[in-house]
């Protein structure tokens, strides 16, 4: 899946070779497992939380049988999508803290991880959840690798939110630009980011102490 960031003023100044599509590190095949099975114990734990869960009303339209709830624990957000008619967990997204980040960046950045039952995929559920987080002002950063579905989702979100690439090592972020070459993208220290509402690149550099 090719990934190209949307045009912006600083992209126009780049040489043509830097703007060609690049491939993300995709080495996770969700079809190798059966997601419906591990979702069952997660659903049981979710139901045991009871009143600790808060309703989440996503701006995107979705099936009226689906209920979205979330909770926060230790600075991490857990979003659950439940099919109330079938009494089953459709999927979930966890916005994790990144232990690789320094303290300043940790205040603003989360790394999302999602798992959704194949029967409910391609309905825009994960997209709506990610947009909710970005709309709340949370900045997102990818992990070292991505599944094909995650790659497509980040590609879609980058059309709407400012995105870029960083090098992350020894708890320090170094800005690589809005587009990078294939060799740099293949390095495990290279990550993508999406800026939430209210953020600019300059503010993100300052708040996250990004070089």
Coordinates of N, CA and C in Angstrom, one line a residue:
X1 N 0.9 -1.2 0.0 CA 0.0 0.0 0.0 C 0.9 1.2 0.0
X2 N 0.8 2.0 -1.0 CA 1.6 3.3 -1.1 C 1.0 4.3 -0.1
X3 N 1.9 5.1 0.4 CA 1.6 6.1 1.4 C 2.2 7.4 1.0
X4 N 1.3 8.4 0.7 CA 1.8 9.7 0.3 C 1.1 10.7 1.2
X5 N 1.8 11.6 1.8 CA 1.2 12.7 2.6 C 0.5 13.7 1.7
X6 N -0.5 14.4 2.3 CA -1.2 15.4 1.5 C -0.3 16.6 1.3
X7 N -0.6 17.3 0.2 CA 0.2 18.5 -0.1 C 0.2 19.5 1.0
X8 N 1.3 20.2 1.2 CA 1.3 21.3 2.2 C 2.4 22.2 1.8
X9 N 2.5 23.4 2.3 CA 3.5 24.4 1.9 C 5.0 23.9 1.9
X10 N 5.3 23.1 3.0 CA 6.7 22.6 3.0 C 6.9 21.5 2.1
X11 N 5.9 20.8 1.7 CA 6.1 19.7 0.7 C 6.5 20.3 -0.7
X12 N 5.9 21.4 -1.0 CA 6.2 22.0 -2.3 C 7.7 22.3 -2.5
X13 N 8.4 22.5 -1.4 CA 9.8 22.8 -1.5 C 10.7 21.6 -1.7
X14 N 10.2 20.4 -1.6 CA 11.0 19.2 -1.6 C 11.3 18.8 -3.1
X15 N 12.4 18.2 -3.3 CA 12.7 17.7 -4.7 C 11.8 16.6 -5.1
X16 N 11.7 16.4 -6.4 CA 10.7 15.4 -6.9 C 10.9 14.0 -6.4
X17 N 12.2 13.6 -6.2 CA 12.5 12.2 -5.8 C 11.9 12.0 -4.4
X18 N 11.9 13.0 -3.6 CA 11.4 12.8 -2.2 C 9.9 12.6 -2.1
X19 N 9.2 12.9 -3.1 CA 7.7 12.9 -3.1 C 7.1 11.6 -3.6
X20 N 8.0 10.7 -4.1 CA 7.4 9.5 -4.7 C 6.8 8.6 -3.6
X21 N 5.8 7.8 -3.9 CA 5.1 7.0 -2.9 C 6.2 6.0 -2.2
X22 N 6.0 5.7 -1.0 CA 6.8 4.8 -0.3 C 6.0 3.7 0.4
X23 N 6.6 2.6 0.7 CA 5.9 1.5 1.3 C 6.2 1.4 2.8
X24 N 5.2 1.2 3.6 CA 5.3 1.1 5.0 C 5.8 -0.4 5.3
X25 N 6.4 -0.5 6.5 CA 6.8 -1.9 6.9 C 5.5 -2.6 7.2
X26 N 5.1 -3.5 6.4 CA 3.9 -4.3 6.6 C 4.3 -5.8 6.7
X27 N 4.2 -6.3 7.9 CA 4.6 -7.7 8.0 C 3.6 -8.4 9.0
X28 N 2.5 -7.9 9.2 CA 1.5 -8.5 10.1 C 0.3 -8.9 9.2
X29 N 0.0 -10.1 9.2 CA -1.2 -10.6 8.4 C -2.3 -11.0 9.3
X30 N -3.3 -10.2 9.5 CA -4.4 -10.5 10.4 C -5.2 -11.7 10.1
X31 N -5.1 -12.2 8.8 CA -5.9 -13.4 8.4 C -5.3 -14.7 9.0
X32 N -4.0 -14.6 9.5 CA -3.4 -15.8 10.0 C -4.1 -16.2 11.3
X33 N -4.7 -15.3 12.0 CA -5.4 -15.7 13.3 C -6.9 -15.6 13.1
X34 N -7.6 -15.8 14.2 CA -9.1 -15.8 14.1 C -9.5 -14.8 15.2
X35 N -9.6 -13.5 14.9 CA -9.9 -12.4 15.8 C -11.1 -12.6 16.7
X36 N -12.1 -13.3 16.2 CA -13.4 -13.5 16.9 C -13.1 -14.2 18.2
X37 N -12.1 -15.1 18.3 CA -11.9 -15.9 19.5 C -11.3 -15.1 20.6
X38 N -10.2 -14.4 20.4 CA -9.6 -13.6 21.5 C -10.4 -12.5 21.9
X39 N -11.4 -12.0 21.1 CA -12.3 -10.9 21.6 C -13.2 -11.3 22.7
X40 N -13.5 -12.6 22.8 CA -14.4 -13.1 23.9 C -14.0 -12.8 25.3
X41 N -12.7 -13.1 25.7 CA -12.3 -12.7 27.0 C -12.2 -11.2 27.2
X42 N -11.9 -10.5 26.2 CA -11.8 -9.0 26.3 C -13.2 -8.5 26.6
X43 N -14.2 -9.1 25.9 CA -15.6 -8.7 26.1 C -16.1 -9.0 27.5
X44 N -15.6 -10.1 28.1 CA -16.0 -10.4 29.4 C -15.4 -9.5 30.4
X45 N -14.2 -9.1 30.2 CA -13.5 -8.1 31.1 C -14.2 -6.8 31.0
X46 N -14.6 -6.4 29.7 CA -15.2 -5.1 29.5 C -16.5 -5.0 30.3
X47 N -17.3 -6.1 30.2 CA -18.6 -6.1 30.9 C -18.5 -6.0 32.4
X48 N -17.4 -6.6 32.9 CA -17.1 -6.6 34.3 C -16.8 -5.1 34.8
X49 N -16.4 -4.2 33.9 CA -16.1 -2.9 34.3 C -17.3 -2.1 34.7
X50 N -18.4 -2.4 34.2 CA -19.7 -1.7 34.6 C -19.7 -0.2 34.4
X51 N -19.9 0.5 35.5 CA -20.0 1.9 35.4 C -18.7 2.7 35.2
X52 N -17.6 1.9 35.2 CA -16.4 2.6 34.9 C -16.2 2.9 33.4
X53 N -17.1 2.4 32.6 CA -17.1 2.7 31.2 C -18.0 3.9 30.9
X54 N -17.6 4.8 30.0 CA -18.3 5.9 29.6 C -18.8 5.8 28.1
X55 N -20.0 6.2 27.8 CA -20.5 6.2 26.5 C -19.7 7.1 25.6
X56 N -19.5 6.7 24.4 CA -18.8 7.5 23.4 C -19.7 7.7 22.1
X57 N -20.1 8.9 21.9 CA -20.9 9.1 20.7 C -20.1 9.6 19.5
X58 N -19.8 8.7 18.6 CA -19.0 9.1 17.5 C -19.7 9.9 16.5
X59 N -19.0 10.9 15.9 CA -19.7 11.7 14.9 C -20.1 11.0 13.6
X60 N -19.4 9.9 13.3 CA -19.7 9.2 12.1 C -20.9 8.3 12.3
X61 N -21.8 8.2 11.4 CA -23.0 7.3 11.6 C -22.6 5.8 11.6
X62 N -23.2 5.1 12.4 CA -22.9 3.6 12.4 C -24.2 2.9 12.8
X63 N -24.1 1.6 12.7 CA -25.2 0.7 13.0 C -25.8 1.0 14.4
X64 N -27.1 1.2 14.5 CA -27.8 1.5 15.8 C -27.6 0.4 16.8
X65 N -27.3 -0.8 16.4 CA -27.1 -1.9 17.3 C -25.7 -1.9 17.9
X66 N -24.9 -1.0 17.4 CA -23.5 -0.9 18.0 C -23.4 0.2 19.0
X67 N -22.8 -0.2 20.1 CA -22.6 0.8 21.2 C -21.1 0.9 21.5
X68 N -20.6 2.2 21.6 CA -19.2 2.5 21.8 C -19.0 3.0 23.2
X69 N -18.1 2.5 23.9 CA -17.8 2.9 25.2 C -16.3 3.0 25.4
X70 N -15.8 3.7 26.4 CA -14.4 3.8 26.6 C -14.1 4.0 28.1
X71 N -12.8 3.8 28.4 CA -12.3 4.1 29.8 C -10.9 4.6 29.7
X72 N -10.4 5.2 30.7 CA -9.0 5.6 30.8 C -8.4 5.0 32.0
X73 N -7.2 4.5 31.8 CA -6.4 3.9 32.9 C -4.9 4.1 32.7
X74 N -4.3 4.7 33.7 CA -2.9 5.0 33.7 C -2.5 5.8 32.4
X75 N -3.3 6.7 32.0 CA -3.0 7.5 30.9 C -3.3 6.9 29.5
X76 N -3.8 5.7 29.5 CA -4.1 5.0 28.3 C -5.6 4.9 28.1
X77 N -6.1 5.0 26.8 CA -7.5 5.0 26.5 C -7.9 3.7 25.9
X78 N -9.0 3.1 26.3 CA -9.5 1.8 25.8 C -10.9 2.1 25.2
X79 N -11.1 1.9 24.0 CA -12.4 2.1 23.3 C -12.9 0.8 22.8
X80 N -14.1 0.5 23.2 CA -14.8 -0.8 22.9 C -16.0 -0.6 22.0
X81 N -16.2 -1.4 21.0 CA -17.4 -1.4 20.2 C -18.1 -2.7 20.4
X82 N -19.4 -2.6 20.8 CA -20.1 -3.8 21.2 C -21.4 -3.8 20.3
X83 N -21.7 -5.0 19.9 CA -23.0 -5.3 19.2 C -24.0 -5.7 20.3
X84 N -24.8 -4.8 20.7 CA -25.7 -5.1 21.9 C -26.8 -6.1 21.5
X85 N -27.2 -6.1 20.3 CA -28.2 -7.1 19.9 C -27.7 -8.5 19.9
X86 N -26.5 -8.7 19.4 CA -25.8 -10.0 19.4 C -25.1 -10.3 20.6
X87 N -24.9 -9.3 21.5 CA -24.1 -9.5 22.7 C -22.8 -10.0 22.5
X88 N -22.0 -9.2 21.7 CA -20.6 -9.6 21.4 C -19.8 -8.4 21.2
X89 N -18.5 -8.5 21.4 CA -17.6 -7.4 21.2 C -17.2 -7.4 19.7
X90 N -17.5 -6.3 19.0 CA -17.1 -6.1 17.6 C -15.6 -5.9 17.5
X91 N -15.0 -5.1 18.4 CA -13.6 -4.8 18.4 C -13.3 -3.8 19.4
X92 N -12.0 -3.4 19.4 CA -11.5 -2.4 20.3 C -10.3 -1.7 19.8
X93 N -10.0 -0.5 20.3 CA -8.8 0.2 20.0 C -8.2 0.7 21.4
X94 N -6.9 0.4 21.5 CA -6.2 0.9 22.7 C -5.2 2.0 22.3
X95 N -5.3 3.1 22.9 CA -4.3 4.2 22.7 C -3.3 4.1 23.7
X96 N -2.2 3.4 23.4 CA -1.1 3.1 24.3 C -0.1 4.3 24.5
X97 N 0.4 4.3 25.7 CA 1.6 5.1 25.9 C 2.8 4.4 25.3
X98 N 3.8 5.2 24.9 CA 5.0 4.6 24.3 C 6.1 4.8 25.3
X99 N 6.6 3.7 25.8 CA 7.7 3.7 26.7 C 9.0 4.3 26.1
X100 N 9.0 4.3 24.7 CA 10.2 4.8 24.0 C 10.3 6.3 24.0
X101 N 9.2 7.0 24.4 CA 9.1 8.4 24.3 C 9.6 9.0 25.6
X102 N 10.1 10.3 25.5 CA 10.5 11.0 26.7 C 9.3 11.5 27.4
X103 N 9.5 12.1 28.6 CA 8.3 12.5 29.4 C 7.5 13.6 28.8
X104 N 8.1 14.6 28.1 CA 7.4 15.7 27.5 C 6.5 15.2 26.4
X105 N 7.0 14.3 25.5 CA 6.2 13.8 24.4 C 5.1 12.9 24.9
X106 N 5.4 12.2 26.0 CA 4.4 11.2 26.5 C 3.1 11.9 26.9
X107 N 3.2 13.2 27.2 CA 2.0 13.9 27.6 C 1.0 14.0 26.5
X108 N 1.4 14.0 25.2 CA 0.6 14.3 24.1 C 0.4 13.2 23.1
X109 N 1.3 12.2 23.1 CA 1.3 11.2 22.0 C 0.8 9.8 22.5
X110 N 0.0 9.2 21.7 CA -0.4 7.8 22.0 C -0.3 7.0 20.7
X111 N 0.0 5.7 20.9 CA 0.1 4.7 19.8 C -1.1 3.8 19.8
X112 N -1.9 3.9 18.8 CA -3.2 3.1 18.7 C -2.9 1.7 18.3
X113 N -3.6 0.8 18.9 CA -3.6 -0.6 18.5 C -5.0 -1.1 18.4
X114 N -5.4 -1.6 17.3 CA -6.8 -2.0 17.1 C -7.0 -3.5 16.7
X115 N -8.1 -4.1 17.1 CA -8.5 -5.4 16.7 C -10.0 -5.4 16.5
X116 N -10.4 -5.8 15.3 CA -11.9 -5.8 15.0 C -12.2 -7.1 14.3
X117 N -13.4 -7.7 14.7 CA -13.8 -8.9 14.0 C -14.0 -8.7 12.5
X118 N -13.5 -9.6 11.7 CA -13.6 -9.4 10.2 C -15.0 -9.2 9.7
X119 N -16.0 -9.7 10.4 CA -17.4 -9.5 10.0 C -17.8 -8.1 10.1
X120 N -17.1 -7.3 10.9 CA -17.5 -5.9 11.1 C -16.5 -4.9 10.5
X121 N -15.5 -5.4 9.8 CA -14.5 -4.5 9.2 C -15.1 -3.9 8.0
X122 N -14.4 -2.8 7.5 CA -14.8 -2.0 6.3 C -16.1 -1.3 6.5
X123 N -16.4 -1.0 7.8 CA -17.6 -0.1 8.1 C -17.2 1.2 8.6
X124 N -15.9 1.5 8.7 CA -15.4 2.8 9.1 C -15.4 2.9 10.6
X125 N -15.5 1.8 11.4 CA -15.5 1.9 12.8 C -14.2 2.4 13.4
X126 N -13.1 1.7 13.0 CA -11.8 2.1 13.5 C -11.5 3.6 13.0
X127 N -11.8 3.9 11.8 CA -11.6 5.3 11.3 C -12.3 6.3 12.3
X128 N -13.6 6.0 12.6 CA -14.3 6.9 13.5 C -13.7 7.0 14.9
X129 N -13.2 5.9 15.4 CA -12.5 6.0 16.7 C -11.2 6.8 16.6
X130 N -10.4 6.6 15.6 CA -9.2 7.4 15.5 C -9.5 8.9 15.3
X131 N -10.5 9.2 14.5 CA -10.9 10.6 14.3 C -11.4 11.2 15.6
X132 N -12.1 10.4 16.4 CA -12.5 10.9 17.8 C -11.2 11.3 18.6
X133 N -10.2 10.4 18.6 CA -9.0 10.7 19.4 C -8.3 11.9 18.8
X134 N -8.1 12.0 17.5 CA -7.5 13.1 16.9 C -8.3 14.4 17.1
X135 N -9.6 14.3 17.0 CA -10.5 15.5 17.2 C -10.4 15.9 18.7
X136 N -10.0 15.1 19.6 CA -9.9 15.4 21.0 C -8.5 16.1 21.3
X137 N -7.7 16.2 20.3 CA -6.4 16.8 20.4 C -5.3 15.8 20.8
X138 N -5.5 14.6 20.6 CA -4.5 13.6 20.9 C -3.6 13.4 19.6
X139 N -2.3 13.4 19.7 CA -1.5 13.1 18.6 C -1.1 11.6 18.6
X140 N -1.1 11.1 17.4 CA -0.9 9.6 17.3 C 0.4 9.3 16.6
X141 N 1.0 8.2 17.0 CA 2.3 7.8 16.4 C 2.2 6.3 16.2
X142 N 2.7 5.9 15.0 CA 2.6 4.5 14.7 C 3.6 3.7 15.4
X143 N 3.4 2.3 15.4 CA 4.4 1.4 15.9 C 5.5 1.2 14.9
X144 N 6.4 0.2 15.2 CA 7.5 -0.1 14.3 C 7.0 -0.7 13.0
X145 N 5.9 -1.4 13.1 CA 5.3 -2.1 12.0 C 3.8 -1.9 11.9
X146 N 3.2 -2.1 10.8 CA 1.8 -1.9 10.6 C 1.2 -3.1 9.8
X147 N -0.1 -3.4 10.1 CA -0.8 -4.4 9.3 C -1.3 -3.6 8.0
X148 N -1.7 -4.4 7.0 CA -2.3 -3.7 5.8 C -3.5 -2.8 6.1
X149 N -4.3 -3.2 7.1 CA -5.5 -2.4 7.4 C -5.1 -1.1 8.1
X150 N -4.1 -1.2 9.0 CA -3.6 0.0 9.7 C -3.0 0.9 8.7
X151 N -2.2 0.4 7.8 CA -1.6 1.2 6.8 C -2.6 2.0 6.0
X152 N -3.7 1.3 5.5 CA -4.7 2.0 4.8 C -5.4 3.1 5.6
X153 N -5.6 2.8 6.9 CA -6.3 3.8 7.8 C -5.4 5.0 8.0
X154 N -4.1 4.9 8.2 CA -3.3 6.0 8.4 C -3.2 6.8 7.1
X155 N -3.2 6.1 6.0 CA -3.2 6.8 4.7 C -4.4 7.7 4.6
X156 N -5.6 7.2 4.9 CA -6.8 7.9 4.8 C -6.8 9.1 5.8
X157 N -6.4 8.9 7.0 CA -6.4 10.0 8.0 C -5.4 11.1 7.6
X158 N -4.3 10.8 6.9 CA -3.3 11.8 6.6 C -3.9 12.8 5.6
X159 N -5.0 12.4 4.9 CA -5.6 13.4 4.0 C -6.3 14.5 4.8
X160 N -6.6 14.2 6.1 CA -7.4 15.2 6.9 C -6.6 15.8 8.0
X161 N -5.5 15.1 8.5 CA -4.7 15.6 9.6 C -3.3 15.7 9.2
X162 N -2.6 16.7 9.7 CA -1.1 16.9 9.3 C -0.3 15.6 9.8
X163 N 0.5 15.2 8.9 CA 1.3 13.9 9.2 C 2.7 14.1 8.8
X164 N 3.6 13.3 9.4 CA 5.0 13.3 9.0 C 5.7 12.1 9.6
X165 N 7.0 12.1 9.5 CA 7.8 11.0 9.9 C 8.9 11.5 10.9
X166 N 9.2 10.6 11.8 CA 10.2 10.9 12.8 C 11.1 9.7 13.0
X167 N 12.3 10.0 13.6 CA 13.2 8.9 14.0 C 13.1 8.9 15.5
X168 N 12.8 7.8 16.1 CA 12.6 7.7 17.6 C 13.7 6.7 18.1
X169 N 14.6 7.2 18.9 CA 15.6 6.4 19.6 C 16.1 7.1 20.8
X170 N 16.4 6.3 21.9 CA 16.8 6.9 23.1 C 16.0 8.0 23.6
X171 N 14.6 7.8 23.5 CA 13.6 8.7 24.0 C 13.6 10.1 23.3
X172 N 14.3 10.2 22.2 CA 14.4 11.5 21.5 C 13.8 11.3 20.1
X173 N 12.9 12.3 19.8 CA 12.3 12.4 18.4 C 13.1 13.3 17.5
X174 N 13.4 12.9 16.3 CA 14.0 13.7 15.3 C 13.2 13.8 14.1
X175 N 12.8 15.0 13.7 CA 11.9 15.1 12.6 C 12.6 14.8 11.3
X176 N 11.9 13.9 10.5 CA 12.5 13.5 9.2 C 11.8 14.2 8.0
X177 N 10.7 14.8 8.2 CA 10.0 15.5 7.1 C 8.6 14.8 6.8
X178 N 7.9 15.4 5.9 CA 6.6 14.9 5.4 C 6.7 13.7 4.5
X179 N 7.9 13.5 3.9 CA 8.1 12.4 3.0 C 9.6 11.9 3.1
X180 N 9.8 10.6 3.0 CA 11.2 10.1 3.2 C 11.4 9.0 2.2
X181 N 12.7 8.7 2.0 CA 13.1 7.7 1.1 C 12.8 6.2 1.6
X182 N 12.9 5.3 0.7 CA 12.6 3.9 1.1 C 13.5 3.3 2.2
X183 N 14.7 3.6 2.1 CA 15.7 3.1 3.0 C 15.4 3.6 4.5
X184 N 15.1 4.9 4.6 CA 14.8 5.5 5.9 C 13.5 4.9 6.4
X185 N 12.5 4.7 5.5 CA 11.2 4.2 6.0 C 11.4 2.8 6.5
X186 N 12.3 2.0 5.9 CA 12.5 0.6 6.4 C 13.2 0.5 7.7
X187 N 13.7 1.5 8.3 CA 14.4 1.4 9.6 C 13.4 1.3 10.7
X188 N 13.7 0.5 11.6 CA 12.7 0.3 12.7 C 12.6 1.5 13.6
X189 N 13.5 2.4 13.6 CA 13.4 3.6 14.4 C 12.5 4.7 13.7
X190 N 12.1 4.4 12.5 CA 11.2 5.4 11.8 C 9.8 5.2 12.1
X191 N 9.1 6.3 12.5 CA 7.7 6.2 12.9 C 6.9 7.3 12.1
X192 N 5.6 7.1 11.9 CA 4.7 8.1 11.4 C 4.0 8.8 12.6
X193 N 3.6 10.0 12.4 CA 2.7 10.7 13.3 C 1.6 11.4 12.7
X194 N 0.5 11.6 13.4 CA -0.7 12.4 13.0 C -0.9 13.4 14.1
X195 N -1.1 14.6 13.7 CA -1.3 15.7 14.7 C -2.8 15.9 15.0
X196 N -3.2 15.9 16.2 CA -4.6 16.1 16.6 C -5.0 17.5 16.4
X197 N -6.3 17.8 16.5 CA -6.9 19.1 16.4 C -6.2 20.1 17.4
X198 N -5.9 21.3 16.8 CA -5.3 22.3 17.7 C -3.8 22.3 17.6
X199 N -3.2 21.3 16.9 CA -1.7 21.2 16.9 C -1.2 21.7 15.5
X200 N 0.0 22.3 15.6 CA 0.7 22.7 14.4 C 2.1 21.9 14.5
X201 N 2.8 21.8 13.4 CA 4.1 21.2 13.5 C 5.0 21.9 14.4
X202 N 5.0 23.2 14.4 CA 5.9 24.0 15.3 C 5.6 23.7 16.7
X203 N 4.3 23.7 17.1 CA 3.9 23.4 18.4 C 4.3 22.0 18.9
X204 N 4.1 21.1 18.0 CA 4.5 19.7 18.3 C 6.0 19.6 18.5
X205 N 6.8 20.2 17.7 CA 8.2 20.2 17.9 C 8.6 20.8 19.2
X206 N 8.0 21.8 19.6 CA 8.3 22.5 20.9 C 7.8 21.6 22.1
X207 N 6.6 21.2 22.1 CA 6.0 20.5 23.2 C 6.7 19.1 23.4
X208 N 7.0 18.4 22.3 CA 7.6 17.1 22.3 C 9.1 17.1 22.3
X209 N 9.6 18.3 22.3 CA 11.1 18.5 22.3 C 11.7 17.7 21.1
X210 N 11.1 17.9 20.0 CA 11.5 17.2 18.8 C 12.6 18.0 18.1
X211 N 13.7 17.3 17.7 CA 14.8 18.0 17.1 C 14.4 18.3 15.6

